[in-house]
């Protein structure tokens, strides 16, 4: 545990000039305020305020001040490679009301509430994200101009040494910022890469994911590229997902493993899988929160769309990797990198806990390749699919008691309102495809 004294010493020893206070709004945008390091006493004493009325989903049409409550354990100094952030540090903050109570619209504070609720039953959750992203060249109007001459594929070395340099810099920077990296490799699509972040408790994992995205984008920009976590940026090639490796602990021991049970999966593991499948339609809007998310979730490009689980089958929505014992985990394969990690991890935790409390059994696993089943076979097996668009996902979300419990009334209603607005804006737009298809009609 870092103390205020530790942070002051680090600021002095490393000649820190400025400190960013970072938080995340309801739709997942990372926000910052930059303060001179001379104000560190005010920062550490929770004396920095801001007007919440201008932050998406926070407090529209109200002007009461909100307060930054920094988490001292999140203090870090940005790596030297970030030339624009030289001698700059960062603290991730919870947001509180002016009376010092946690603000109900703060995603990070809400995740802490969900964690505390699970801890009442002696459960904790760890998550290890596998994040996919593209590295593009773009023009001044943010249009992709990469020519896709990248001919390498899954697990290949990049043909462009510049890309290998970027990936090495990402690894180095993340290590300096206390983010554990398990693996980095090229993905199946041109210019697509994956970084596997190490396991951590879900609060630290959410902080790490926000830090990871910031770092990847910053380093890519340093090399003149744009890092994009957009789920489906290019028609006709694989999109980018975010596979989440989930483990539960009970009184400090892996709660998913039981050598005496089928597949060596404990009752808690089976109930968690059962609840994820039962409730996935109602939490998908949080796990796949953009209009574009649903252009990735089609079966032609390896994205999991069918509500099924498997021990070995990677086409299933939920997979149980081969590790057993303390390494036992559940892999949820539908989310994408546009998530707000604090909200996504809260709904996953709530869903698993709901399954354990209600003893929600899963259906039988399906070991056939779901992508090779015909539509008739899918119907005969009564296998349901994920929502086809954001509107459908929001309709399920609105009825989901698990999502409401996970997010709390304030965030639930604000998230729904913001995403309904996003859908309505999208459906009124006319795309270039429509112009080409229908202009001559």
CSV table of N, CA, C and O in Angstrom, one decimal, residues 48-146:
chain,number,residue,atom,x,y,z
A,48,UNK,N,-9.5,18.5,-4.8
A,48,UNK,CA,-9.6,18.9,-6.2
A,48,UNK,C,-11.1,18.6,-6.6
A,48,UNK,O,-11.5,17.4,-6.5
A,49,UNK,N,-11.8,19.6,-7.1
A,49,UNK,CA,-13.2,19.4,-7.5
A,49,UNK,C,-13.3,19.7,-9.0
A,49,UNK,O,-12.5,20.3,-9.6
A,50,UNK,N,-14.5,19.3,-9.6
A,50,UNK,CA,-14.8,19.6,-10.9
A,50,UNK,C,-16.3,19.6,-11.1
A,50,UNK,O,-17.0,19.1,-10.3
A,51,UNK,N,-16.7,20.2,-12.2
A,51,UNK,CA,-18.2,20.3,-12.5
A,51,UNK,C,-18.6,19.1,-13.3
A,51,UNK,O,-18.2,18.9,-14.4
A,52,UNK,N,-19.4,18.2,-12.7
A,52,UNK,CA,-19.8,17.0,-13.3
A,52,UNK,C,-20.8,17.1,-14.4
A,52,UNK,O,-21.1,16.2,-15.1
A,53,UNK,N,-21.4,18.3,-14.5
A,53,UNK,CA,-22.5,18.4,-15.5
A,53,UNK,C,-22.1,18.3,-16.9
A,53,UNK,O,-22.9,18.0,-17.8
A,54,UNK,N,-20.8,18.4,-17.2
A,54,UNK,CA,-20.3,18.4,-18.6
A,54,UNK,C,-19.8,17.0,-18.9
A,54,UNK,O,-19.3,16.8,-20.1
A,55,UNK,N,-19.8,16.0,-18.0
A,55,UNK,CA,-19.3,14.7,-18.3
A,55,UNK,C,-20.4,13.8,-18.7
A,55,UNK,O,-21.5,13.7,-18.0
A,56,UNK,N,-20.3,13.0,-19.7
A,56,UNK,CA,-21.3,12.2,-20.3
A,56,UNK,C,-21.9,11.2,-19.2
A,56,UNK,O,-21.1,10.5,-18.6
A,57,UNK,N,-23.2,11.4,-18.9
A,57,UNK,CA,-23.8,10.5,-18.0
A,57,UNK,C,-23.6,10.8,-16.5
A,57,UNK,O,-24.2,10.1,-15.6
A,58,UNK,N,-22.9,11.8,-16.2
A,58,UNK,CA,-22.6,12.1,-14.8
A,58,UNK,C,-23.7,12.9,-14.1
A,58,UNK,O,-24.3,12.5,-13.2
A,59,UNK,N,-23.9,14.1,-14.5
A,59,UNK,CA,-24.9,14.9,-13.9
A,59,UNK,C,-25.4,16.0,-14.8
A,59,UNK,O,-25.1,17.2,-14.6
A,60,UNK,N,-26.2,15.6,-15.8
A,60,UNK,CA,-26.6,16.6,-16.8
A,60,UNK,C,-27.6,17.6,-16.1
A,60,UNK,O,-28.5,17.3,-15.3
A,61,UNK,N,-27.4,18.9,-16.5
A,61,UNK,CA,-28.3,20.0,-16.0
A,61,UNK,C,-28.1,20.3,-14.6
A,61,UNK,O,-28.9,21.0,-14.0
A,62,UNK,N,-27.1,19.7,-13.9
A,62,UNK,CA,-26.8,20.0,-12.5
A,62,UNK,C,-25.4,20.5,-12.5
A,62,UNK,O,-24.5,20.2,-13.3
A,63,UNK,N,-25.1,21.3,-11.5
A,63,UNK,CA,-23.7,21.9,-11.4
A,63,UNK,C,-23.0,21.7,-10.1
A,63,UNK,O,-22.0,22.3,-9.8
A,64,UNK,N,-23.5,20.8,-9.3
A,64,UNK,CA,-22.8,20.5,-8.0
A,64,UNK,C,-21.5,19.9,-8.3
A,64,UNK,O,-21.3,19.1,-9.2
A,65,UNK,N,-20.5,20.4,-7.5
A,65,UNK,CA,-19.1,19.9,-7.7
A,65,UNK,C,-19.0,18.5,-7.3
A,65,UNK,O,-19.6,18.0,-6.4
A,66,UNK,N,-18.1,17.8,-8.1
A,66,UNK,CA,-17.7,16.4,-7.7
A,66,UNK,C,-16.2,16.5,-7.3
A,66,UNK,O,-15.5,17.4,-7.7
A,67,UNK,N,-15.8,15.5,-6.6
A,67,UNK,CA,-14.4,15.5,-6.0
A,67,UNK,C,-13.6,14.3,-6.5
A,67,UNK,O,-14.1,13.2,-6.5
A,68,UNK,N,-12.4,14.5,-6.8
A,68,UNK,CA,-11.4,13.5,-7.1
A,68,UNK,C,-10.9,12.8,-5.8
A,68,UNK,O,-10.4,13.5,-4.9
A,69,UNK,N,-11.1,11.5,-5.7
A,69,UNK,CA,-10.5,10.7,-4.6
A,69,UNK,C,-9.5,9.8,-5.2
A,69,UNK,O,-9.8,8.7,-5.7
A,70,UNK,N,-8.2,10.2,-5.3
A,70,UNK,CA,-7.2,9.4,-5.9
A,70,UNK,C,-6.9,8.1,-5.1
A,70,UNK,O,-6.9,8.0,-3.9
A,71,UNK,N,-6.7,7.0,-5.9
A,71,UNK,CA,-6.2,5.7,-5.3
A,71,UNK,C,-4.7,5.7,-5.3
A,71,UNK,O,-4.1,5.7,-6.4
A,72,UNK,N,-4.1,5.8,-4.2
A,72,UNK,CA,-2.7,6.0,-4.1
A,72,UNK,C,-1.9,4.8,-4.7
A,72,UNK,O,-0.8,5.0,-5.2
A,73,UNK,N,-2.5,3.7,-4.7
A,73,UNK,CA,-1.8,2.5,-5.3
A,73,UNK,C,-1.7,2.6,-6.8
A,73,UNK,O,-1.0,1.8,-7.4
A,74,UNK,N,-2.4,3.5,-7.4
A,74,UNK,CA,-2.4,3.6,-8.9
A,74,UNK,C,-1.4,4.7,-9.4
A,74,UNK,O,-1.3,4.9,-10.6
A,75,UNK,N,-0.6,5.3,-8.4
A,75,UNK,CA,0.3,6.3,-8.8
A,75,UNK,C,1.4,5.6,-9.7
A,75,UNK,O,2.0,4.6,-9.4
A,76,UNK,N,1.7,6.2,-10.9
A,76,UNK,CA,2.8,5.8,-11.7
A,76,UNK,C,3.4,7.0,-12.4
A,76,UNK,O,2.7,8.0,-12.6
A,77,UNK,N,4.6,6.8,-12.8
A,77,UNK,CA,5.3,7.8,-13.6
A,77,UNK,C,5.3,7.4,-15.1
A,77,UNK,O,5.7,6.2,-15.4
A,78,UNK,N,4.9,8.2,-16.0
A,78,UNK,CA,4.9,7.8,-17.4
A,78,UNK,C,6.3,7.5,-17.9
A,78,UNK,O,7.2,8.3,-17.6
A,79,UNK,N,6.5,6.5,-18.7
A,79,UNK,CA,7.8,6.2,-19.2
A,79,UNK,C,8.4,7.3,-20.0
A,79,UNK,O,7.6,8.1,-20.7
A,80,UNK,N,9.7,7.3,-20.1
A,80,UNK,CA,10.4,8.4,-20.8
A,80,UNK,C,10.1,8.5,-22.3
A,80,UNK,O,10.2,9.5,-22.9
A,81,UNK,N,9.7,7.3,-22.8
A,81,UNK,CA,9.5,7.2,-24.3
A,81,UNK,C,8.3,8.2,-24.7
A,81,UNK,O,8.2,8.6,-25.8
A,82,UNK,N,7.4,8.4,-23.7
A,82,UNK,CA,6.3,9.3,-24.0
A,82,UNK,C,6.8,10.7,-23.9
A,82,UNK,O,6.7,11.4,-22.9
A,83,UNK,N,7.4,11.3,-25.0
A,83,UNK,CA,8.1,12.5,-25.0
A,83,UNK,C,7.2,13.7,-24.5
A,83,UNK,O,7.6,14.6,-23.7
A,84,UNK,N,5.9,13.6,-24.8
A,84,UNK,CA,5.0,14.7,-24.4
A,84,UNK,C,4.6,14.6,-23.0
A,84,UNK,O,4.0,15.5,-22.4
A,85,UNK,N,4.9,13.4,-22.3
A,85,UNK,CA,4.6,13.2,-20.9
A,85,UNK,C,5.8,13.1,-20.0
A,85,UNK,O,5.8,12.5,-19.0
A,86,UNK,N,6.9,13.7,-20.5
A,86,UNK,CA,8.1,13.7,-19.7
A,86,UNK,C,7.9,14.4,-18.4
A,86,UNK,O,7.2,15.4,-18.3
A,87,UNK,N,8.4,13.7,-17.3
A,87,UNK,CA,8.3,14.2,-15.9
A,87,UNK,C,6.8,14.4,-15.5
A,87,UNK,O,6.4,15.3,-14.8
A,88,UNK,N,6.0,13.4,-16.0
A,88,UNK,CA,4.6,13.5,-15.6
A,88,UNK,C,4.1,12.2,-15.0
A,88,UNK,O,4.6,11.1,-15.4
A,89,UNK,N,3.3,12.3,-14.0
A,89,UNK,CA,2.8,11.1,-13.3
A,89,UNK,C,1.2,11.0,-13.4
A,89,UNK,O,0.6,12.0,-13.9
A,90,UNK,N,0.7,9.9,-12.9
A,90,UNK,CA,-0.8,9.7,-13.0
A,90,UNK,C,-1.3,9.1,-11.7
A,90,UNK,O,-0.7,8.2,-11.1
A,91,UNK,N,-2.5,9.5,-11.4
A,91,UNK,CA,-3.3,8.8,-10.3
A,91,UNK,C,-4.7,8.5,-10.9
A,91,UNK,O,-5.3,9.4,-11.4
A,92,UNK,N,-5.2,7.3,-10.7
A,92,UNK,CA,-6.6,6.9,-11.1
A,92,UNK,C,-7.4,7.3,-9.9
A,92,UNK,O,-7.1,7.0,-8.7
A,93,UNK,N,-8.6,7.9,-10.2
A,93,UNK,CA,-9.4,8.4,-9.1
A,93,UNK,C,-10.8,7.8,-9.1
A,93,UNK,O,-11.4,7.5,-10.1
A,94,UNK,N,-11.4,7.7,-7.9
A,94,UNK,CA,-12.8,7.5,-7.8
A,94,UNK,C,-13.4,8.9,-7.7
A,94,UNK,O,-12.7,9.8,-7.3
A,95,UNK,N,-14.7,9.0,-8.0
A,95,UNK,CA,-15.4,10.2,-8.0
A,95,UNK,C,-16.4,10.2,-6.8
A,95,UNK,O,-17.2,9.3,-6.7
A,96,UNK,N,-16.3,11.3,-6.0
A,96,UNK,CA,-17.2,11.4,-4.8
A,96,UNK,C,-18.1,12.6,-4.9
A,96,UNK,O,-17.7,13.6,-5.7
A,97,UNK,N,-19.2,12.6,-4.2
A,97,UNK,CA,-20.0,13.8,-4.1
A,97,UNK,C,-19.3,14.8,-3.2
A,97,UNK,O,-18.3,14.6,-2.5
A,98,UNK,N,-19.9,16.0,-3.2
A,98,UNK,CA,-19.3,17.1,-2.4
A,98,UNK,C,-19.3,16.9,-0.9
A,98,UNK,O,-18.5,17.4,-0.2
A,99,UNK,N,-20.2,15.9,-0.5
A,99,UNK,CA,-20.2,15.6,0.9
A,99,UNK,C,-19.3,14.4,1.3
A,99,UNK,O,-19.2,14.0,2.4
A,100,UNK,N,-18.5,14.0,0.3
A,100,UNK,CA,-17.5,12.9,0.5
A,100,UNK,C,-18.0,11.5,0.3
A,100,UNK,O,-17.2,10.6,0.3
A,101,UNK,N,-19.3,11.3,0.0
A,101,UNK,CA,-19.8,10.0,-0.3
A,101,UNK,C,-19.5,9.6,-1.7
A,101,UNK,O,-19.4,10.5,-2.6
A,102,UNK,N,-19.4,8.3,-2.0
A,102,UNK,CA,-19.1,7.9,-3.4
A,102,UNK,C,-20.3,8.3,-4.3
A,102,UNK,O,-21.4,8.1,-4.0
A,103,UNK,N,-19.9,8.8,-5.5
A,103,UNK,CA,-20.9,9.2,-6.5
A,103,UNK,C,-21.4,8.0,-7.2
A,103,UNK,O,-20.6,7.2,-7.7
A,104,UNK,N,-22.7,7.8,-7.2
A,104,UNK,CA,-23.3,6.6,-7.8
A,104,UNK,C,-23.1,6.4,-9.3
A,104,UNK,O,-23.3,5.4,-9.8
A,105,UNK,N,-22.7,7.5,-9.9
A,105,UNK,CA,-22.4,7.4,-11.4
A,105,UNK,C,-21.0,7.1,-11.7
A,105,UNK,O,-20.6,7.1,-12.9
A,106,UNK,N,-20.1,6.9,-10.7
A,106,UNK,CA,-18.7,6.6,-10.9
A,106,UNK,C,-18.5,5.1,-11.2
A,106,UNK,O,-18.8,4.3,-10.3
A,107,UNK,N,-18.1,4.7,-12.4
A,107,UNK,CA,-18.0,3.3,-12.7
A,107,UNK,C,-17.0,2.6,-11.8
A,107,UNK,O,-17.2,1.4,-11.5
A,108,UNK,N,-15.9,3.2,-11.4
A,108,UNK,CA,-14.9,2.6,-10.6
A,108,UNK,C,-15.5,2.3,-9.2
A,108,UNK,O,-15.3,1.2,-8.6
A,109,UNK,N,-16.1,3.3,-8.7
A,109,UNK,CA,-16.7,3.1,-7.3
A,109,UNK,C,-17.8,2.1,-7.4
A,109,UNK,O,-18.0,1.3,-6.4
A,110,UNK,N,-18.5,2.0,-8.5
A,110,UNK,CA,-19.6,1.0,-8.6
A,110,UNK,C,-19.0,-0.4,-8.6
A,110,UNK,O,-19.5,-1.4,-8.1
A,111,UNK,N,-17.8,-0.6,-9.3
A,111,UNK,CA,-17.2,-1.9,-9.4
A,111,UNK,C,-16.7,-2.3,-8.0
A,111,UNK,O,-16.8,-3.4,-7.6
A,112,UNK,N,-16.2,-1.3,-7.2
A,112,UNK,CA,-15.9,-1.6,-5.8
A,112,UNK,C,-17.1,-2.1,-5.0
A,112,UNK,O,-16.9,-3.0,-4.2
A,113,UNK,N,-18.2,-1.5,-5.3
A,113,UNK,CA,-19.5,-2.0,-4.6
A,113,UNK,C,-19.8,-3.4,-5.0
A,113,UNK,O,-20.1,-4.3,-4.1
A,114,UNK,N,-19.7,-3.8,-6.3
A,114,UNK,CA,-19.9,-5.1,-6.7
A,114,UNK,C,-18.9,-6.1,-6.1
A,114,UNK,O,-19.3,-7.2,-5.7
A,115,UNK,N,-17.7,-5.7,-6.0
A,115,UNK,CA,-16.6,-6.5,-5.3
A,115,UNK,C,-17.0,-6.8,-3.9
A,115,UNK,O,-16.9,-7.9,-3.4
A,116,UNK,N,-17.4,-5.7,-3.2
A,116,UNK,CA,-17.7,-5.8,-1.8
A,116,UNK,C,-18.9,-6.8,-1.5
A,116,UNK,O,-18.9,-7.5,-0.6
A,117,UNK,N,-19.9,-6.7,-2.4
A,117,UNK,CA,-21.0,-7.6,-2.3
A,117,UNK,C,-20.6,-9.1,-2.5
A,117,UNK,O,-21.1,-9.9,-1.8
A,118,UNK,N,-19.7,-9.4,-3.4
A,118,UNK,CA,-19.2,-10.7,-3.6
A,118,UNK,C,-18.4,-11.2,-2.4
A,118,UNK,O,-18.4,-12.4,-2.0
A,119,UNK,N,-17.6,-10.3,-1.8
A,119,UNK,CA,-16.8,-10.6,-0.7
A,119,UNK,C,-17.6,-11.0,0.6
A,119,UNK,O,-17.1,-11.7,1.5
A,120,UNK,N,-18.8,-10.5,0.6
A,120,UNK,CA,-19.7,-11.0,1.7
A,120,UNK,C,-19.9,-12.5,1.7
A,120,UNK,O,-20.2,-13.1,2.8
A,121,UNK,N,-19.8,-13.1,0.6
A,121,UNK,CA,-19.9,-14.5,0.4
A,121,UNK,C,-18.5,-15.2,0.3
A,121,UNK,O,-18.4,-16.4,-0.1
A,122,UNK,N,-17.4,-14.4,0.6
A,122,UNK,CA,-16.0,-14.8,0.5
A,122,UNK,C,-15.5,-15.2,-0.9
A,122,UNK,O,-14.6,-15.9,-1.0
A,123,UNK,N,-16.2,-14.6,-1.9
A,123,UNK,CA,-15.7,-14.8,-3.3
A,123,UNK,C,-15.0,-13.5,-3.8
A,123,UNK,O,-15.3,-12.4,-3.5
A,124,UNK,N,-13.9,-13.8,-4.6
A,124,UNK,CA,-13.2,-12.7,-5.3
A,124,UNK,C,-13.1,-13.2,-6.7
A,124,UNK,O,-13.1,-14.4,-7.0
A,125,UNK,N,-12.9,-12.3,-7.6
A,125,UNK,CA,-12.7,-12.6,-9.1
A,125,UNK,C,-11.5,-12.0,-9.6
A,125,UNK,O,-11.2,-10.8,-9.3
A,126,UNK,N,-10.8,-12.7,-10.4
A,126,UNK,CA,-9.6,-12.2,-11.2
A,126,UNK,C,-10.0,-12.3,-12.7
A,126,UNK,O,-10.7,-13.3,-13.1
A,127,UNK,N,-9.4,-11.4,-13.5
A,127,UNK,CA,-9.6,-11.5,-15.0
A,127,UNK,C,-8.3,-11.2,-15.7
A,127,UNK,O,-7.6,-10.3,-15.3
A,128,UNK,N,-8.1,-11.9,-16.7
A,128,UNK,CA,-7.0,-11.7,-17.6
A,128,UNK,C,-7.5,-11.4,-19.0
A,128,UNK,O,-8.0,-12.4,-19.7
A,129,UNK,N,-7.4,-10.2,-19.5
A,129,UNK,CA,-7.9,-9.9,-20.9
A,129,UNK,C,-6.9,-10.2,-22.0
A,129,UNK,O,-5.7,-10.1,-21.8
A,130,UNK,N,-7.5,-10.7,-23.1
A,130,UNK,CA,-6.7,-10.9,-24.3
A,130,UNK,C,-7.2,-9.9,-25.4
A,130,UNK,O,-8.3,-10.1,-25.9
A,131,UNK,N,-6.5,-8.8,-25.6
A,131,UNK,CA,-7.0,-7.7,-26.3
A,131,UNK,C,-6.4,-7.7,-27.8
A,131,UNK,O,-5.2,-7.7,-27.9
A,132,UNK,N,-7.3,-7.6,-28.7
A,132,UNK,CA,-6.9,-7.5,-30.1
A,132,UNK,C,-7.1,-6.1,-30.6
A,132,UNK,O,-8.0,-5.4,-30.2
A,133,UNK,N,-6.2,-5.6,-31.5
A,133,UNK,CA,-6.3,-4.3,-32.0
A,133,UNK,C,-5.5,-4.2,-33.4
A,133,UNK,O,-4.7,-5.1,-33.7
A,134,UNK,N,-5.8,-3.1,-34.1
A,134,UNK,CA,-5.1,-2.9,-35.4
A,134,UNK,C,-4.2,-1.7,-35.3
A,134,UNK,O,-4.4,-0.8,-34.5
A,135,UNK,N,-3.2,-1.7,-36.1
A,135,UNK,CA,-2.3,-0.6,-36.2
A,135,UNK,C,-2.4,0.0,-37.6
A,135,UNK,O,-1.9,-0.7,-38.6
A,136,UNK,N,-3.0,1.1,-37.8
A,136,UNK,CA,-3.3,1.7,-39.1
A,136,UNK,C,-2.5,3.0,-39.3
A,136,UNK,O,-2.2,3.7,-38.4
A,137,UNK,N,-2.4,3.3,-40.6
A,137,UNK,CA,-2.0,4.7,-41.0
A,137,UNK,C,-3.4,5.3,-41.4
A,137,UNK,O,-4.2,4.7,-42.0
A,138,UNK,N,-3.5,6.6,-41.0
A,138,UNK,CA,-4.8,7.3,-41.3
A,138,UNK,C,-4.4,8.7,-41.8
A,138,UNK,O,-3.3,9.2,-41.5
A,139,UNK,N,-5.4,9.3,-42.5
A,139,UNK,CA,-5.2,10.6,-43.0
A,139,UNK,C,-5.7,11.7,-42.0
A,139,UNK,O,-6.1,11.3,-40.9
A,140,UNK,N,-5.7,12.9,-42.4
A,140,UNK,CA,-6.1,14.0,-41.4
A,140,UNK,C,-7.6,13.9,-41.0
A,140,UNK,O,-8.0,14.5,-40.0
A,141,UNK,N,-8.4,13.2,-41.8
A,141,UNK,CA,-9.8,13.0,-41.5
A,141,UNK,C,-10.1,11.7,-40.9
A,141,UNK,O,-11.3,11.3,-40.8
A,142,UNK,N,-9.1,11.0,-40.4
A,142,UNK,CA,-9.2,9.8,-39.7
A,142,UNK,C,-9.6,8.6,-40.6
A,142,UNK,O,-10.2,7.6,-40.1
A,143,UNK,N,-9.4,8.7,-41.9
A,143,UNK,CA,-9.7,7.6,-42.8
A,143,UNK,C,-8.5,6.7,-42.9
A,143,UNK,O,-7.3,7.1,-42.9
A,144,UNK,N,-8.7,5.4,-42.9
A,144,UNK,CA,-7.6,4.4,-42.9
A,144,UNK,C,-7.0,4.4,-44.3
A,144,UNK,O,-7.7,4.4,-45.3
A,145,UNK,N,-5.7,4.6,-44.4
A,145,UNK,CA,-5.0,4.6,-45.7
A,145,UNK,C,-4.0,3.5,-45.8
A,145,UNK,O,-3.3,3.4,-46.8
A,146,UNK,N,-4.0,2.6,-44.8
A,146,UNK,CA,-3.1,1.4,-44.9
A,146,UNK,C,-3.4,0.6,-46.1
A,146,UNK,O,-4.6,0.4,-46.4
